Coordinates of C-alpha atoms and ligand atoms in Angstrom, one line a residue:
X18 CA 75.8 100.5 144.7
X19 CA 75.3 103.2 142.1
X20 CA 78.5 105.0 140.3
X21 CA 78.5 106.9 137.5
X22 CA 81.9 108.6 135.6
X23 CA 85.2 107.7 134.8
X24 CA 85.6 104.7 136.1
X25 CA 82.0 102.9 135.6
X26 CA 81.8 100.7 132.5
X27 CA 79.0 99.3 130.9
X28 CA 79.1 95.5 130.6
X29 CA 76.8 93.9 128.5
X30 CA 76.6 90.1 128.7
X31 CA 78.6 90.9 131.7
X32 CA 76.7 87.6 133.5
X33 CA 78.2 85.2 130.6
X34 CA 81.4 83.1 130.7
X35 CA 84.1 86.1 129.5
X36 CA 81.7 88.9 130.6
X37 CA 81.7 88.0 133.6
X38 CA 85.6 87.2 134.5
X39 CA 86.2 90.6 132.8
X40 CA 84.0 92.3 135.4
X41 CA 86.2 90.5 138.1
X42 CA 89.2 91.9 136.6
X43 CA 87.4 95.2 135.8
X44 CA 86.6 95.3 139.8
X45 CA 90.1 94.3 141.1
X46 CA 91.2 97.1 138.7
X47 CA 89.4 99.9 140.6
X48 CA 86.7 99.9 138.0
X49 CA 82.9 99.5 138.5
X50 CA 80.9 97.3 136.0
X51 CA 77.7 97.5 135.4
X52 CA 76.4 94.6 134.2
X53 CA 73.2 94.8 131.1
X54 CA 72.2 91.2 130.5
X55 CA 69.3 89.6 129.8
X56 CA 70.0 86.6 131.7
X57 CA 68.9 84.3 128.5
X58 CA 72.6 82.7 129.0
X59 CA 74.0 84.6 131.7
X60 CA 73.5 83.5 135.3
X61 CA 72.8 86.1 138.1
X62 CA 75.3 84.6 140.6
X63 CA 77.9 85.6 137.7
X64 CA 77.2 89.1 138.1
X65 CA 78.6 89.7 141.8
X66 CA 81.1 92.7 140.5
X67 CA 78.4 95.6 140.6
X68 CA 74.7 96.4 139.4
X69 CA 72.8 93.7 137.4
X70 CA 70.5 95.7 134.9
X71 CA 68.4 93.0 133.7
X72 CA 67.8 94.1 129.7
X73 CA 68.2 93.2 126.1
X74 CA 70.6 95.2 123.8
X75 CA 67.4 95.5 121.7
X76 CA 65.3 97.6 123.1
X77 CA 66.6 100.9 123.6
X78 CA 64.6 102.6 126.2
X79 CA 66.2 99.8 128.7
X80 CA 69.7 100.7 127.2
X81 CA 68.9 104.5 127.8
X82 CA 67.6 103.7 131.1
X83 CA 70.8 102.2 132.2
X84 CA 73.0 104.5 130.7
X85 CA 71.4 107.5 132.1
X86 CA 71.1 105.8 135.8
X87 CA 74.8 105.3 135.5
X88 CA 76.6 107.0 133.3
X89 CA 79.2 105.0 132.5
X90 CA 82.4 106.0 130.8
X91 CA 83.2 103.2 128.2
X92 CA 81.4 99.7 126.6
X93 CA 82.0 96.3 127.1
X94 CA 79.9 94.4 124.7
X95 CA 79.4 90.7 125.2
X96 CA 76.1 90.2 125.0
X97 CA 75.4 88.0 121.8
X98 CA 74.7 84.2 120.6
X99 CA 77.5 82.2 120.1
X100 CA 76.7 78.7 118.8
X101 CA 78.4 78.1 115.3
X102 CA 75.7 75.5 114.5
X103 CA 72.5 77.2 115.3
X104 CA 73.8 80.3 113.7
X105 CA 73.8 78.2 109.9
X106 CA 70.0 76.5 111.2
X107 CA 68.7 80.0 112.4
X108 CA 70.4 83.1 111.2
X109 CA 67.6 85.1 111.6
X110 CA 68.3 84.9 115.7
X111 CA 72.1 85.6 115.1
X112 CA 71.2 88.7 112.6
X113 CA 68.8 90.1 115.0
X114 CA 70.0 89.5 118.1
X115 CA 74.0 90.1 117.5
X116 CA 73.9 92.7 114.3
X117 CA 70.6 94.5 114.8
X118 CA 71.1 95.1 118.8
X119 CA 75.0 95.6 118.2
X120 CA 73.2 98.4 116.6
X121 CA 70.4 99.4 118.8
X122 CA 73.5 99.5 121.3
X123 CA 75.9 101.6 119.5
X124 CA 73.3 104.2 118.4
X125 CA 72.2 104.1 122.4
X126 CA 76.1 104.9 123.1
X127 CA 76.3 108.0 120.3
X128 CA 73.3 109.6 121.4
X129 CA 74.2 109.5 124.9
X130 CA 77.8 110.4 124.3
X131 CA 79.7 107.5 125.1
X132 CA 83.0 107.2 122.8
X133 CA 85.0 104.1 123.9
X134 CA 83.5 100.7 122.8
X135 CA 85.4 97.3 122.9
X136 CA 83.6 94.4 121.2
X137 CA 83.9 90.8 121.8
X138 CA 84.7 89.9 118.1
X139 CA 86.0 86.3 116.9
X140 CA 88.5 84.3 114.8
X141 CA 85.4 82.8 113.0
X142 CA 85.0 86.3 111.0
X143 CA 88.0 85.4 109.1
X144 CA 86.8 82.2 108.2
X145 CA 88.7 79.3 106.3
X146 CA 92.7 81.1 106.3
X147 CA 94.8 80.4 103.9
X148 CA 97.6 80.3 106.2
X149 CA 98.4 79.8 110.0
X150 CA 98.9 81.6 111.9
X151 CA 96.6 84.1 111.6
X152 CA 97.0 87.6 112.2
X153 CA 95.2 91.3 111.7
X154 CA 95.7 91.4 108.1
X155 CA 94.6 88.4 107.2
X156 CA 91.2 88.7 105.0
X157 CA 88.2 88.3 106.4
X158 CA 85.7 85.6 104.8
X159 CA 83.3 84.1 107.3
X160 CA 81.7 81.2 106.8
X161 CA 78.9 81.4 108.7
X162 CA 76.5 83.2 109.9
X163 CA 77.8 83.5 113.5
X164 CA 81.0 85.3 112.1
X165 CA 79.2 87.0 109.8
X166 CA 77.2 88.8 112.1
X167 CA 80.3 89.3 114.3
X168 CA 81.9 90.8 111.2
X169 CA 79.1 93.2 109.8
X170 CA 79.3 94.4 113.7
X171 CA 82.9 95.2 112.7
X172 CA 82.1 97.0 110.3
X173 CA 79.4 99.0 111.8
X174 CA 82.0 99.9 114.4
X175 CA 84.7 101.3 111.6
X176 CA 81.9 103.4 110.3
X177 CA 80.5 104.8 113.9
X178 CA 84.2 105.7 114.4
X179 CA 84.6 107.9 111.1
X180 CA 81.5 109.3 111.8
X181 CA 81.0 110.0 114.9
X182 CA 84.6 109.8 116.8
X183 CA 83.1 107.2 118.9
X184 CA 86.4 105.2 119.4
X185 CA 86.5 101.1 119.8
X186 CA 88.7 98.2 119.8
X187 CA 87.2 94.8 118.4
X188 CA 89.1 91.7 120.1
X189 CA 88.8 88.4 118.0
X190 CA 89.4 85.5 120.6
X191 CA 90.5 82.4 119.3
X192 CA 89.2 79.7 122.0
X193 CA 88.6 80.8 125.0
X194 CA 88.9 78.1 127.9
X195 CA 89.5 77.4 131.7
X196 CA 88.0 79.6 134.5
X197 CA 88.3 82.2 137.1
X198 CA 91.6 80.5 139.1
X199 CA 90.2 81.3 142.4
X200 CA 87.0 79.1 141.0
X201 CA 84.1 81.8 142.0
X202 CA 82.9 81.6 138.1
X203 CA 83.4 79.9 134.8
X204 CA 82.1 78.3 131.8
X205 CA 78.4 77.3 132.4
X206 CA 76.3 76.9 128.7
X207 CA 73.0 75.2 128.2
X208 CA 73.5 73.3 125.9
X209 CA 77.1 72.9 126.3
X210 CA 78.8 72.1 122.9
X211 CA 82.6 73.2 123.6
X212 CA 85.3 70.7 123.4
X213 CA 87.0 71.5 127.0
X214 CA 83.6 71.4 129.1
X215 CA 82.1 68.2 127.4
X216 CA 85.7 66.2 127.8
X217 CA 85.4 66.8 131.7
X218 CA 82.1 65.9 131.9
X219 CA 82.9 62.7 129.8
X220 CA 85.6 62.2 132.2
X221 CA 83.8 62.8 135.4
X222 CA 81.1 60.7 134.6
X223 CA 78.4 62.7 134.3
X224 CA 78.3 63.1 130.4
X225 CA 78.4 60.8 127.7
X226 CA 81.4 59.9 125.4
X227 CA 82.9 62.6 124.0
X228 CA 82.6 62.6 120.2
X229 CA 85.8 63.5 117.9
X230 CA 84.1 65.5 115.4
X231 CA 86.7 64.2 112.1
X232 CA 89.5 62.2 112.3
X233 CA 90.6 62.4 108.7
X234 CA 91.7 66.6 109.1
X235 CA 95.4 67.4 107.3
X236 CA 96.9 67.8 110.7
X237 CA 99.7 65.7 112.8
X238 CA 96.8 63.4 114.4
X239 CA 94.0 63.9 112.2
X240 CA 91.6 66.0 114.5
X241 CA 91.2 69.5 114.4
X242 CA 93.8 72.1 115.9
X243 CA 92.4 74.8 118.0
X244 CA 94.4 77.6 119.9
X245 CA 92.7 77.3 123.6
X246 CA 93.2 81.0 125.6
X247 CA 92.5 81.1 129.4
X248 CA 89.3 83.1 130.3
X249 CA 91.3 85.3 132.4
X250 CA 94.2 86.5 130.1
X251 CA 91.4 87.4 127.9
X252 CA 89.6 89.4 130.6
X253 CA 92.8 91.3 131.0
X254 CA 92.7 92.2 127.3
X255 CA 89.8 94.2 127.4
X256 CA 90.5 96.0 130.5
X257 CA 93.8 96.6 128.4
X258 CA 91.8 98.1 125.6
X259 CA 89.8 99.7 127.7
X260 CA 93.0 101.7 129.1
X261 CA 94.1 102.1 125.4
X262 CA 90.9 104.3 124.7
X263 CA 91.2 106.1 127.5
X264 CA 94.4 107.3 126.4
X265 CA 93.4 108.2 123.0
X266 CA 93.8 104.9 121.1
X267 CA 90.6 105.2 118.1
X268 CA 90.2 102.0 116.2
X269 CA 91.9 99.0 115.8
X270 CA 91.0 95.3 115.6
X271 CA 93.2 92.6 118.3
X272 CA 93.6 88.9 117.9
X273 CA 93.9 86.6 120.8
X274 CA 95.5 83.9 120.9
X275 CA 98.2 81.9 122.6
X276 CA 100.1 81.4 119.3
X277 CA 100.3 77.5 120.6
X278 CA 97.8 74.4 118.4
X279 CA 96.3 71.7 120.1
X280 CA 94.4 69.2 118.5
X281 CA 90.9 67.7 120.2
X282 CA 93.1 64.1 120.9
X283 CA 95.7 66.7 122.7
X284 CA 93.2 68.3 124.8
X285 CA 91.8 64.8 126.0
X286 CA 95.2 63.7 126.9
X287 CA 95.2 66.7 128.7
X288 CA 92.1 66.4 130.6
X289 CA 93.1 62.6 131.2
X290 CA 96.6 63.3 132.7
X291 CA 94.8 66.9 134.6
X292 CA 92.0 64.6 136.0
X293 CA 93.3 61.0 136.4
X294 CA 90.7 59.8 135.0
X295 CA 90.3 58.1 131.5
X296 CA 87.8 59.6 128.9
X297 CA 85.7 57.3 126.5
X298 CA 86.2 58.7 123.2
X299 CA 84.0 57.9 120.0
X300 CA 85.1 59.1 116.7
X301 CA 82.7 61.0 114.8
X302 CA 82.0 63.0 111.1
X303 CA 83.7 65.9 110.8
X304 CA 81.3 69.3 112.0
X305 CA 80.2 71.5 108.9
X306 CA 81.9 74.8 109.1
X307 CA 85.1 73.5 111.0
X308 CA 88.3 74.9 109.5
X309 CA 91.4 72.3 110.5
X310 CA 93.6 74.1 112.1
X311 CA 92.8 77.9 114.1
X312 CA 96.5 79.4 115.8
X313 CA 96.6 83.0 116.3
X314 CA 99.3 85.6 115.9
X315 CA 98.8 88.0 118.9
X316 CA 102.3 90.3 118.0
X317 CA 100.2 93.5 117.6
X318 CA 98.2 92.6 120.9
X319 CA 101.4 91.8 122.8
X320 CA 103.3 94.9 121.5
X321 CA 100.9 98.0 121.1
X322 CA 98.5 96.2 124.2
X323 CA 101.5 95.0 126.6
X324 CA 99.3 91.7 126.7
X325 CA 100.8 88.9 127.8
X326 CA 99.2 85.6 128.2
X327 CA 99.9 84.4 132.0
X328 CA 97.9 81.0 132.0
X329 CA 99.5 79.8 128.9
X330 CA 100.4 76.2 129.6
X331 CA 97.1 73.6 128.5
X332 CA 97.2 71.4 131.3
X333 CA 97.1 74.7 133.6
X334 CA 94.6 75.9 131.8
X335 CA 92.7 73.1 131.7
X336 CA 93.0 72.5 135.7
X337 CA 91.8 75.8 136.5
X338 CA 88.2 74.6 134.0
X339 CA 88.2 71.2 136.7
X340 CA 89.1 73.1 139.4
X341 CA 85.5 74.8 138.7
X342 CA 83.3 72.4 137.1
X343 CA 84.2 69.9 140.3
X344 CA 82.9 72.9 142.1
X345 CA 80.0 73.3 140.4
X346 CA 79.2 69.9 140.2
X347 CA 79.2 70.2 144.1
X348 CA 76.8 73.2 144.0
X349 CA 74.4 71.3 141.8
X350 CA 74.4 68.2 143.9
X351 CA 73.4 70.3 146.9
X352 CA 70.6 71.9 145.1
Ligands
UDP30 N1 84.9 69.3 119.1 C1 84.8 67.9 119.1 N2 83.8 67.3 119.8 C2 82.8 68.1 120.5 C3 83.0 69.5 120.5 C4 84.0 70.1 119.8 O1 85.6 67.2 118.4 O2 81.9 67.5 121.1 C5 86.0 69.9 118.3 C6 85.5 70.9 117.3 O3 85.3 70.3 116.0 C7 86.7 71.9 117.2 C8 87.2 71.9 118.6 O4 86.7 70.7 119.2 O5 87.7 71.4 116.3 C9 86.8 73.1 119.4 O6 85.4 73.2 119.3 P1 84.5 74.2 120.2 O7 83.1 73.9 119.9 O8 84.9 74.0 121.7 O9 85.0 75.6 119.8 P2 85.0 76.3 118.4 O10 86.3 76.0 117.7 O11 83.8 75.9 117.6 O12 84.9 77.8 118.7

C-alpha cells in the first residue's frame, strides 16, 4: 500500500489517541495517511488506515526516508508527550522531544518541499485566562512546560511561514474525550491520568477510587471545570484544516472546544448515570498547574472552518469512551 501525491498525508503520532481517529476520518475522506510513530505511546493496531513507518520526529534521515518513499502532500503532526505533570518534573524530555523534533520535522518538510502543516496545539499554551471563555486572541502565558513547548512550536510555525511560505494551521484542543463510535479505537495511555478514562475504570471495577483533584475551586461545585470534545469532531477539524490549506488558507491558529463546562463531579454523574454503576470517589489536594475553569470559544473555527461539533452532548460522549473501554477490557481479558 504505497501512495504518494495529492492525497497522501503524513501523520505523525498517527498510532496515538487523536492521531489515530484522524487517520480514520482522513481514510473515509478518500485520503491516505501515512502513519510516522515511534510506537513509545502509540499502539500498532491503532494504525490500520495506511503504512506504519515506525520512526522518531528526531532523527531526520528516518523523516527523509518516509517523506521521499511517499511523498505526501501535507502534515499532520501529533507525535509529542503530553502529561502536564511530568512536563514540570522533566522538561528536558518535553523540550527535546516536542520543540526540538517539532523542529527536526519542519525543517524535514521545507527541505523536501512540503507547505501545509497542521499541528496538534493546546489550550494549556494560554495558560491561567483571565476570562472564560477563551478564544484566539486571548494572550498566551503557559504555565508549564508542556504548553510551553507546545507554544514555542507555535511560534516556530509563524516564523517557517514568513519565511518560507510553508503554510500551517495550529489547532488548540480543549479536552479531548470519548472514542471512535463504531469502537475500533480510542483512548489507551500508560499511565493513564485523564479524568474520563480513570472514572470508568473506577466504575468498572478495575481501578481504584477516583481522586477529585480540589474541592475548594471558585466554581458552582467546587471542582474544576473542563470543556470535554469528542475525539472524533476533533479528527474532523484537522481534515478541515487540511482542506483549508489546500485551498490557499496560510496561517492561522483554531480553538476547539464545545463552548459547554463540566466540572469533574459532573463528569462522574455522568459516567454513573452512562454506566449504572456507582463510582467511589475520594477527595483530594488540588493538582499544581490546574487552572479552575477551561471553556472554549470555537466562533472562528465554526465560521471560517464550517466545524461543527456532532458528538456534543457529555453523556453521548462519554458512552461512546465505555462503549470502547468495555471492549477493550474484553480484548485484554482474552490475552
Ligand atoms: N482530574 C481529577 N482526578 C484525576 C484526573 C483528573 O480530578 O484523577 C481533574 C483535573 O484536575 C482536571 C480535570 O479532571 O480538572 C481534567 O483532567 P485531565 O487530566 O483529564 O485533563 P487536563 O485538563 O489536564 O488536560
Amino acid at each position: 500500500m504505497k501512495g504518494s501525491g495529492a492525497n497522501t498525508i503524513l501523520v505523525t503520532g498517527g498510532a496515538g489517541y487523536i492521531g489515530s481517529h484522524t487517520c480514520k476520518i482522513l481514510a473515509q475522506q478518500g485520503y491516505l495517511p501515512v502513519v510516522f510513530d515511534n510506537l513509545s505511546a502509540g499502539h500498532e493496531w491503532a494504525a490500520k488506515w495506511g503504512p506504519l513507518e515506525r520512526g522518531d520526529i528526531l532523527d531526520r534521515s528516518a523523516l527523509d526516508r518516509a517523506i521521499k518513499t511517499y511523498r505526501p502532500s501535507a502534515c499532520l503532526h501529533f507525535a509529542a508527550f503530553a502529561y502536564v505533570g511530568e512536563s514540570v518534573t522533566d522538561p528536558g524530555r518535553y523540550y527535546r522531544n516536542n520543540v526540538a523534533g517539532s523542529l527536526t520535522l519542519l525543517e524535514a518538510l521545507r527541505d523536501n518541499g512540503i507547505d501545509q502543516f497542521v499541528l496538534s496545539s493546546t489550550c494549556a499554551t494560554y495558560g491561567v485566562p483571565h476570562r472564560v471563555p477563551i478564544d484566539e486572541a486571548m494572550p498566551q502565558a503557559p504555565i508549564n512546560p508542556y504548553g510551553a513547548s507546545k507554544l514555542m512550536v507555535e511560534r516556530m510555525m509563524a516564523d517557517f511561514y514568513a519565511a518560507h511560505a510553508l503554510r500551517s494551521v495550529p489547532l488548540r484542543y480543549f479536552n479531548a474525550a470519548g472514542a471512535d463510535p463504531e469502537a475500533e479505537i480510542g483512548e489507551d495511555h500508560d499511565p493513564e491520568t485523564h479524568l474520563v478514562p480513570l472514572v470508568l475504570d473506577a466504575a468498572s471495577g478495575s481501578g481504584d477510587a477516583i481522586t477529585v483533584f480540589g474541592t475548594d475551586y471558585d466554581t458552582d461545585d467546587g471542582t474544576c471545570v473542563r470543556d470535554y470534545i469528542h475525539v472524533t469532531d476533533l479528527a474532523e477539524a484537522h481534515v478541515l484544516a487540511l482542506k483549508a490549506l489546500e485551498q490557499g488558507l496560510q496561517h492561522r491558529a483554531f480553538n476547539l472546544g464545545n463552548g459547554q463546562g463540566y466540572s469533574v463531579r459532573e463528569v462522574i454523574a455522568s459516567v454513573e448515570r452512562v454506566t449504572g454503576r456507582r463510582v467511589p470517589v475520594k477527595a483530594g489536594e488540588r493538582r499544581p498547574g490546574d487552572p479552575a475553569r477551561l471553556v472554549s470559544d470555537s466562533a472562528r473555527a465554526a465560521k471560517e472552518l464550517r466545524w461543527s461539533p456532532q458528538i456534543i452532548d457529555l453523556d453521548e460522549i462519554i458512552g461512546t469512551a465505555w462503549a470502547w473501554h468495555q471492549r477493550r477490557a474484553q480484548e485484554k481479558s482474552r490475552g
